[in-house]
Short mmCIF file of C-alpha atoms and ligand atoms in Angstrom, two decimals:
data_model
loop_
_atom_site.label_atom_id
_atom_site.label_comp_id
_atom_site.label_asym_id
_atom_site.label_seq_id
_atom_site.Cartn_x
_atom_site.Cartn_y
_atom_site.Cartn_z
CA MET A 1 -167.76 -82.97 36.62
CA ASN A 2 -164.08 -84.26 38.59
CA GLN A 3 -163.48 -84.82 41.99
CA ALA A 4 -160.83 -83.57 44.00
CA PHE A 5 -157.72 -85.61 44.40
CA GLY A 6 -158.12 -88.54 47.15
CA GLU A 7 -161.41 -88.70 46.75
CA ASP A 8 -162.74 -91.95 44.48
CA ARG A 9 -163.91 -90.91 41.11
CA THR A 10 -166.04 -92.73 39.66
CA ALA A 11 -168.79 -94.02 36.73
CA THR A 12 -171.16 -96.68 36.02
CA ALA A 13 -172.53 -97.25 32.28
CA ARG A 14 -174.07 -100.53 30.35
CA ALA A 15 -174.02 -101.50 26.93
CA HIS A 16 -175.50 -103.99 24.96
CA SER A 17 -173.80 -106.77 23.24
CA ASN A 18 -173.62 -107.16 19.33
CA ILE A 19 -174.30 -110.12 16.97
CA ALA A 20 -172.04 -109.84 13.62
CA LEU A 21 -174.08 -110.57 10.72
CA ILE A 22 -170.49 -110.41 8.46
CA LYS A 23 -168.11 -111.80 11.19
CA TYR A 24 -164.66 -109.83 12.08
CA TRP A 25 -161.79 -113.39 12.59
CA GLY A 26 -158.13 -111.58 12.15
CA LYS A 27 -156.51 -108.51 12.47
CA ARG A 28 -154.06 -106.42 10.93
CA ASP A 29 -152.33 -105.61 13.88
CA ALA A 30 -152.50 -107.56 17.26
CA GLU A 31 -151.33 -104.49 18.96
CA LEU A 32 -153.44 -102.36 19.11
CA ASN A 33 -156.29 -104.96 17.96
CA ILE A 34 -157.28 -103.63 14.73
CA PRO A 35 -159.38 -106.42 12.34
CA ALA A 36 -157.93 -107.58 8.74
CA VAL A 37 -161.70 -107.31 7.79
CA GLY A 38 -164.60 -105.24 8.75
CA SER A 39 -167.70 -106.30 10.56
CA ILE A 40 -171.77 -105.87 10.51
CA SER A 41 -173.81 -106.50 13.48
CA LEU A 42 -176.02 -106.10 15.05
CA THR A 43 -177.29 -104.64 18.70
CA LEU A 44 -179.40 -106.57 20.97
CA ASP A 45 -181.66 -105.12 23.45
CA GLY A 46 -181.65 -108.56 25.62
CA LEU A 47 -178.02 -109.04 26.13
CA SER A 48 -176.40 -106.71 28.65
CA THR A 49 -173.53 -105.32 30.46
CA ASP A 50 -173.46 -103.36 33.53
CA THR A 51 -169.89 -101.70 34.37
CA ARG A 52 -169.37 -99.34 37.30
CA VAL A 53 -165.39 -98.05 36.95
CA THR A 54 -164.18 -96.99 40.64
CA PHE A 55 -160.68 -95.05 40.23
CA ARG A 56 -159.45 -94.84 44.59
CA ALA A 57 -155.94 -93.13 45.15
CA GLY A 58 -153.85 -95.97 46.84
CA LEU A 59 -155.30 -98.46 45.42
CA GLN A 60 -152.15 -101.20 45.29
CA GLN A 61 -153.77 -103.13 42.04
CA ASP A 62 -156.93 -103.11 39.43
CA GLU A 63 -159.45 -105.40 40.97
CA PHE A 64 -161.84 -106.53 38.41
CA TRP A 65 -165.21 -107.89 40.29
CA LEU A 66 -167.33 -110.46 37.53
CA ALA A 67 -170.63 -110.82 38.77
CA GLY A 68 -169.30 -110.24 42.49
CA ASN A 69 -166.72 -113.34 42.20
CA ARG A 70 -163.04 -111.58 41.93
CA VAL A 71 -161.12 -112.31 38.58
CA ASP A 72 -157.74 -111.97 36.54
CA ALA A 73 -157.59 -108.09 35.67
CA THR A 74 -154.67 -108.43 32.97
CA ARG A 75 -156.71 -107.75 29.95
CA VAL A 76 -158.55 -104.75 31.88
CA THR A 77 -155.56 -102.98 33.53
CA ARG A 78 -153.87 -102.97 30.38
CA PHE A 79 -157.60 -101.10 28.89
CA LEU A 80 -157.12 -99.08 32.05
CA ASP A 81 -153.53 -97.92 31.51
CA LEU A 82 -154.79 -96.23 28.26
CA VAL A 83 -158.03 -94.32 30.24
CA ARG A 84 -155.14 -93.42 32.55
CA GLY A 85 -152.37 -92.40 29.75
CA SER A 86 -155.18 -90.12 28.03
CA ALA A 87 -156.19 -88.07 31.65
CA GLY A 88 -152.96 -88.21 32.92
CA LEU A 89 -154.37 -90.41 35.88
CA ASP A 90 -152.07 -92.77 37.66
CA SER A 91 -154.99 -94.23 40.67
CA ARG A 92 -156.15 -97.97 39.52
CA ALA A 93 -159.95 -98.62 40.28
CA VAL A 94 -162.39 -100.79 41.33
CA VAL A 95 -164.06 -102.56 38.07
CA GLU A 96 -167.37 -104.22 39.24
CA SER A 97 -169.62 -105.62 36.47
CA THR A 98 -172.59 -107.94 36.07
CA ASN A 99 -174.10 -109.18 33.19
CA ASN A 100 -177.18 -110.62 31.77
CA PHE A 101 -176.33 -113.68 30.35
CA PRO A 102 -173.13 -116.71 30.73
CA THR A 103 -170.74 -115.25 30.11
CA ALA A 104 -167.92 -116.89 27.25
CA ALA A 105 -170.03 -119.39 25.86
CA GLY A 106 -169.90 -117.45 22.08
CA LEU A 107 -172.41 -115.07 23.36
CA ALA A 108 -169.70 -111.85 22.87
CA SER A 109 -169.66 -110.82 26.90
CA SER A 110 -166.09 -109.43 25.85
CA ALA A 111 -168.39 -106.53 23.53
CA SER A 112 -170.26 -105.22 25.77
CA GLY A 113 -168.25 -105.98 28.36
CA PHE A 114 -165.68 -103.50 26.96
CA ALA A 115 -167.98 -101.19 25.12
CA ALA A 116 -169.29 -100.38 29.12
CA LEU A 117 -165.46 -100.39 30.39
CA ALA A 118 -164.72 -98.15 27.59
CA VAL A 119 -168.18 -95.81 28.11
CA ALA A 120 -167.49 -96.13 32.60
CA ALA A 121 -164.11 -95.65 32.96
CA SER A 122 -163.41 -92.47 30.32
CA ALA A 123 -165.50 -90.37 32.30
CA ALA A 124 -164.29 -91.66 35.80
CA ALA A 125 -161.09 -90.82 34.23
CA GLY A 126 -162.73 -86.92 33.19
CA LEU A 127 -161.99 -87.94 29.62
CA SER A 128 -164.91 -86.15 26.86
CA LEU A 129 -164.47 -88.54 24.17
CA ASP A 130 -166.93 -88.30 21.00
CA ASP A 131 -168.36 -91.58 19.66
CA ARG A 132 -165.99 -92.18 17.76
CA GLN A 133 -162.92 -92.08 20.16
CA LEU A 134 -164.82 -93.76 22.41
CA SER A 135 -165.09 -96.57 19.65
CA ILE A 136 -161.89 -96.43 18.50
CA LEU A 137 -160.89 -96.80 22.37
CA ALA A 138 -163.10 -100.05 23.01
CA ARG A 139 -161.55 -101.24 19.82
CA ARG A 140 -157.95 -101.42 21.44
CA GLY A 141 -160.43 -104.50 24.54
CA SER A 142 -161.89 -105.83 21.81
CA GLY A 143 -163.16 -105.81 18.12
CA SER A 144 -166.26 -106.63 18.62
CA ALA A 145 -166.67 -103.99 21.36
CA ALA A 146 -166.57 -101.48 18.86
CA ARG A 147 -169.75 -102.50 17.30
CA SER A 148 -171.88 -101.84 20.85
CA LEU A 149 -171.13 -98.33 21.47
CA PHE A 150 -173.94 -97.96 18.92
CA GLY A 151 -177.63 -99.29 18.82
CA GLY A 152 -178.90 -100.66 15.81
CA LEU A 153 -177.01 -102.07 12.91
CA VAL A 154 -173.52 -101.23 12.61
CA GLU A 155 -170.69 -101.27 10.20
CA LEU A 156 -166.53 -101.76 11.81
CA HIS A 157 -164.23 -99.98 9.40
CA ALA A 158 -161.00 -102.39 9.17
CA GLY A 159 -159.34 -98.65 7.81
CA THR A 160 -156.61 -98.31 6.45
CA ARG A 161 -154.13 -96.60 8.40
CA SER A 162 -151.03 -97.82 10.76
CA ASP A 163 -152.66 -96.07 14.13
CA GLY A 164 -156.07 -97.55 12.99
CA LEU A 165 -158.01 -94.02 13.25
CA ASP A 166 -159.88 -95.04 10.99
CA SER A 167 -160.60 -97.86 12.06
CA PHE A 168 -164.08 -97.15 14.55
CA ALA A 169 -167.42 -98.31 14.39
CA GLU A 170 -170.42 -96.24 13.21
CA PRO A 171 -174.84 -96.60 13.78
CA VAL A 172 -176.22 -97.77 9.92
CA LEU A 173 -179.31 -97.60 10.60
CA PRO A 174 -180.67 -97.70 13.94
CA PRO A 175 -182.81 -99.83 15.74
CA GLU A 176 -186.59 -98.23 15.55
CA ALA A 177 -186.13 -98.17 11.55
CA TRP A 178 -186.12 -102.17 11.18
CA PRO A 179 -187.96 -104.07 13.86
CA LEU A 180 -185.23 -107.35 13.79
CA ASN A 181 -185.60 -110.10 16.02
CA VAL A 182 -182.17 -113.05 17.42
CA VAL A 183 -183.54 -115.53 18.40
CA VAL A 184 -180.78 -116.79 21.21
CA ALA A 185 -180.92 -120.82 21.24
CA ILE A 186 -178.15 -121.89 24.19
CA THR A 187 -177.45 -125.11 23.75
CA GLU A 188 -174.21 -124.82 26.37
CA LEU A 189 -173.90 -123.08 29.48
CA GLY A 190 -169.89 -123.31 30.49
CA GLN A 191 -166.94 -121.98 29.52
CA LYS A 192 -165.48 -121.78 26.08
CA SER A 193 -161.98 -123.77 25.11
CA VAL A 194 -160.36 -121.91 22.75
CA ASN A 195 -160.87 -117.35 22.73
CA SER A 196 -161.06 -115.81 20.05
CA THR A 197 -157.95 -113.35 20.49
CA VAL A 198 -156.07 -116.69 20.13
CA GLY A 199 -158.29 -118.57 17.63
CA MET A 200 -157.84 -116.28 15.89
CA GLY A 201 -154.58 -115.35 15.15
CA GLU A 202 -154.61 -119.27 15.09
CA SER A 203 -156.44 -119.15 11.44
CA ALA A 204 -154.39 -116.45 11.00
CA LEU A 205 -151.10 -118.90 11.27
CA THR A 206 -152.44 -121.90 9.55
CA SER A 207 -155.37 -121.89 7.59
CA PRO A 208 -155.07 -121.78 3.62
CA PHE A 209 -158.68 -120.99 3.68
CA TYR A 210 -157.71 -116.77 5.13
CA PRO A 211 -156.03 -114.93 2.44
CA ALA A 212 -159.53 -116.20 1.00
CA TRP A 213 -161.13 -115.25 4.12
CA VAL A 214 -159.78 -111.64 3.88
CA GLU A 215 -160.31 -110.88 0.04
CA THR A 216 -163.88 -111.50 0.56
CA GLY A 217 -164.51 -109.89 2.81
CA GLU A 218 -165.36 -106.28 0.96
CA ASN A 219 -167.16 -108.13 -1.30
CA ASP A 220 -169.70 -109.54 1.70
CA LEU A 221 -169.85 -105.68 3.51
CA ALA A 222 -170.78 -104.12 -0.40
CA ALA A 223 -173.70 -106.75 -0.12
CA MET A 224 -174.83 -106.63 2.89
CA ARG A 225 -174.23 -101.82 3.34
CA LEU A 226 -177.23 -103.04 0.18
CA ALA A 227 -179.50 -105.33 1.39
CA ILE A 228 -179.75 -102.95 4.10
CA ALA A 229 -180.50 -100.46 2.09
CA ASN A 230 -183.22 -102.25 0.33
CA ARG A 231 -184.57 -103.59 4.08
CA ASN A 232 -183.89 -106.33 1.77
CA PHE A 233 -184.67 -109.59 4.35
CA GLU A 234 -184.25 -112.67 3.11
CA GLN A 235 -180.26 -110.62 1.32
CA LEU A 236 -179.59 -109.44 4.22
CA GLY A 237 -180.03 -113.57 6.43
CA GLN A 238 -178.49 -115.16 3.38
CA LEU A 239 -175.70 -113.12 3.60
CA ALA A 240 -175.43 -113.46 7.65
CA GLU A 241 -175.59 -117.36 6.82
CA HIS A 242 -172.80 -117.06 3.81
CA SER A 243 -170.56 -115.37 6.18
CA CYS A 244 -171.54 -117.10 9.66
CA LEU A 245 -170.65 -121.05 7.18
CA LYS A 246 -166.99 -119.60 5.69
CA LEU A 247 -166.00 -117.93 9.13
CA HIS A 248 -166.34 -121.68 10.62
CA ALA A 249 -165.22 -123.66 7.85
CA LEU A 250 -162.28 -121.24 8.67
CA MET A 251 -161.65 -122.14 12.11
CA MET A 252 -162.17 -126.29 11.24
CA SER A 253 -159.25 -125.41 8.86
CA THR A 254 -157.16 -123.47 11.66
CA ARG A 255 -154.40 -125.51 13.05
CA PRO A 256 -155.19 -127.18 15.56
CA ALA A 257 -159.13 -127.24 14.86
CA LEU A 258 -161.34 -124.39 16.12
CA VAL A 259 -164.41 -126.89 16.92
CA TYR A 260 -166.97 -124.49 18.19
CA TRP A 261 -170.11 -126.86 17.78
CA ASN A 262 -172.16 -129.77 19.85
CA ALA A 263 -175.39 -131.42 18.93
CA GLY A 264 -177.28 -129.28 19.64
CA THR A 265 -175.54 -126.77 17.50
CA MET A 266 -176.27 -128.75 14.49
CA ALA A 267 -179.86 -130.14 15.72
CA ALA A 268 -180.67 -126.11 16.21
CA MET A 269 -179.25 -125.33 12.48
CA HIS A 270 -181.18 -128.25 11.04
CA SER A 271 -184.34 -126.43 12.62
CA VAL A 272 -183.65 -123.53 11.26
CA LEU A 273 -183.20 -124.97 7.29
CA GLU A 274 -186.41 -126.67 8.01
CA LEU A 275 -188.61 -124.03 9.08
CA ARG A 276 -186.93 -121.66 6.53
CA ALA A 277 -188.43 -124.38 4.30
CA SER A 278 -191.66 -124.68 5.88
CA GLY A 279 -191.84 -121.03 4.42
CA ILE A 280 -191.01 -118.84 7.65
CA PRO A 281 -188.14 -116.73 7.27
CA VAL A 282 -185.40 -117.43 9.54
CA TYR A 283 -181.78 -117.15 9.22
CA PHE A 284 -178.67 -118.42 11.25
CA THR A 285 -175.75 -117.01 12.40
CA ILE A 286 -173.12 -118.88 15.34
CA ASP A 287 -170.02 -116.83 16.56
CA ALA A 288 -167.16 -118.71 18.51
CA GLY A 289 -169.20 -120.82 20.65
CA PRO A 290 -171.68 -122.86 20.22
CA GLN A 291 -174.73 -121.10 21.14
CA VAL A 292 -177.30 -120.90 17.26
CA LYS A 293 -178.92 -117.45 17.02
CA ALA A 294 -181.63 -116.92 14.56
CA LEU A 295 -182.62 -113.76 12.32
CA CYS A 296 -185.86 -113.75 11.92
CA LEU A 297 -189.14 -111.15 11.69
CA PRO A 298 -190.29 -110.12 14.99
CA GLU A 299 -194.56 -111.64 13.94
CA HIS A 300 -192.11 -114.94 13.03
CA ALA A 301 -189.52 -114.60 16.84
CA SER A 302 -192.30 -116.36 19.16
CA GLY A 303 -192.39 -119.27 16.75
CA VAL A 304 -188.85 -119.80 16.03
CA ALA A 305 -188.20 -119.37 19.84
CA ASP A 306 -190.91 -122.30 20.55
CA ALA A 307 -189.22 -124.58 17.37
CA LEU A 308 -185.62 -124.44 18.91
CA GLY A 309 -186.99 -124.75 22.35
CA ARG A 310 -188.31 -128.01 21.56
CA VAL A 311 -184.70 -129.28 20.23
CA VAL A 312 -182.16 -131.62 22.21
CA GLY A 313 -180.03 -130.12 23.50
CA VAL A 314 -181.49 -126.30 23.67
CA HIS A 315 -181.36 -125.76 27.14
CA GLU A 316 -183.04 -122.42 26.50
CA THR A 317 -183.88 -119.44 23.77
CA LYS A 318 -184.34 -115.95 25.06
CA VAL A 319 -185.96 -113.83 22.14
CA SER A 320 -183.93 -109.76 21.61
CA ALA A 321 -184.63 -107.25 19.99
CA LEU A 322 -182.15 -104.62 18.07
CA GLY A 323 -181.07 -102.09 21.01
CA SER A 324 -179.52 -99.42 22.12
CA GLY A 325 -175.61 -98.01 21.96
CA ALA A 326 -173.99 -97.97 25.34
CA HIS A 327 -174.50 -94.64 27.27
CA LEU A 328 -173.77 -93.31 31.48
CA LEU A 329 -175.80 -94.78 33.90
CA SER A 330 -174.93 -91.96 36.66
C1 LIG B 401 -166.75 -114.57 16.72
O1 LIG B 401 -164.23 -109.51 19.08
O2 LIG B 401 -163.65 -111.20 20.56
O3 LIG B 401 -167.37 -113.08 17.86
O4 LIG B 401 -160.78 -108.49 19.31
O5 LIG B 401 -159.82 -110.42 20.02
O6 LIG B 401 -161.12 -109.35 21.16
P1 LIG B 401 -160.99 -108.97 19.70
O7 LIG B 401 -161.20 -110.71 19.85
P2 LIG B 401 -163.34 -110.62 19.35
O8 LIG B 401 -164.32 -111.03 17.81
C2 LIG B 401 -165.41 -111.52 18.06
C3 LIG B 401 -165.60 -112.55 16.79
C4 LIG B 401 -166.68 -113.13 16.14
C5 LIG B 401 -167.40 -112.15 15.05
C6 LIG B 401 -167.73 -110.83 15.72
O9 LIG B 401 -168.15 -110.54 16.66
O10 LIG B 401 -167.25 -110.04 13.97
#
């Protein structure tokens, strides 16, 4: 319910992070943040962001507090302007956010961050948006955030419309339909050097592989949809590794090169390959950062976590099951 003018309007939301199996990299419209290729992801229950948005009359500018520290609000303000525009609201807001995992180290904090912000800000502003509209709104903040609106396995469509209204995410399978686990191996706790938005812009401009990346995207998506429909884990894993390695080949062939891996990343990848050679079905994927995410079935999760935990360069591991979609907490 809207509160009277002059009072705070507040809402709190939680969103889980997600990891793409078929990756998004590159935009067909940077202004509207429309991806050049579709993507398919897993929402993770172990990695989440809680965000409270409070629109407050009389506030001079938006404030963004991350884990209790005031940080640059430029990207948040640009996003809140969209919400204020739709709601006919002038007030600036205080945005307070906490992640339960390292921020900006390739664990997709912008995915859970903008998904939680979309849900909290639209509710606080009194907008009632359906899931598709929320996903489109979250996409404006960050492409991967559109997918964190939903739980389980999720597809984000690139769409073809110039207004981006057919570029939204939708659920492919609910979390309970296919229990899968992801073991995250953390190989670095610090900030990464080049953020995804900047990096993917440079890849589109400079990598000779970029046209091939865009051309082959639809095939990868179709194959992954089939693997999911058939609950074929080996197929899902093979496709996820292929999309990951193709993405990193694209990144490494960008000028200047985007090399997100460290020695621990390589060692963890080899550990996954060795586990697989020993008969355990486990596959890796890596985003725009040094962390390795190992995909496996629940019965192998603790063994995979133990093996990755012993790898030199891996600081810690975290096992996650499939998580639910973004939702209001208050
Ligand atoms: C490698 O969603 O962070 O994680 O839309 O510019 O905010 P922006 O990019 P972002 O990019 C995610 C890139 C990726 C792959 C993926 O999640 O699909």
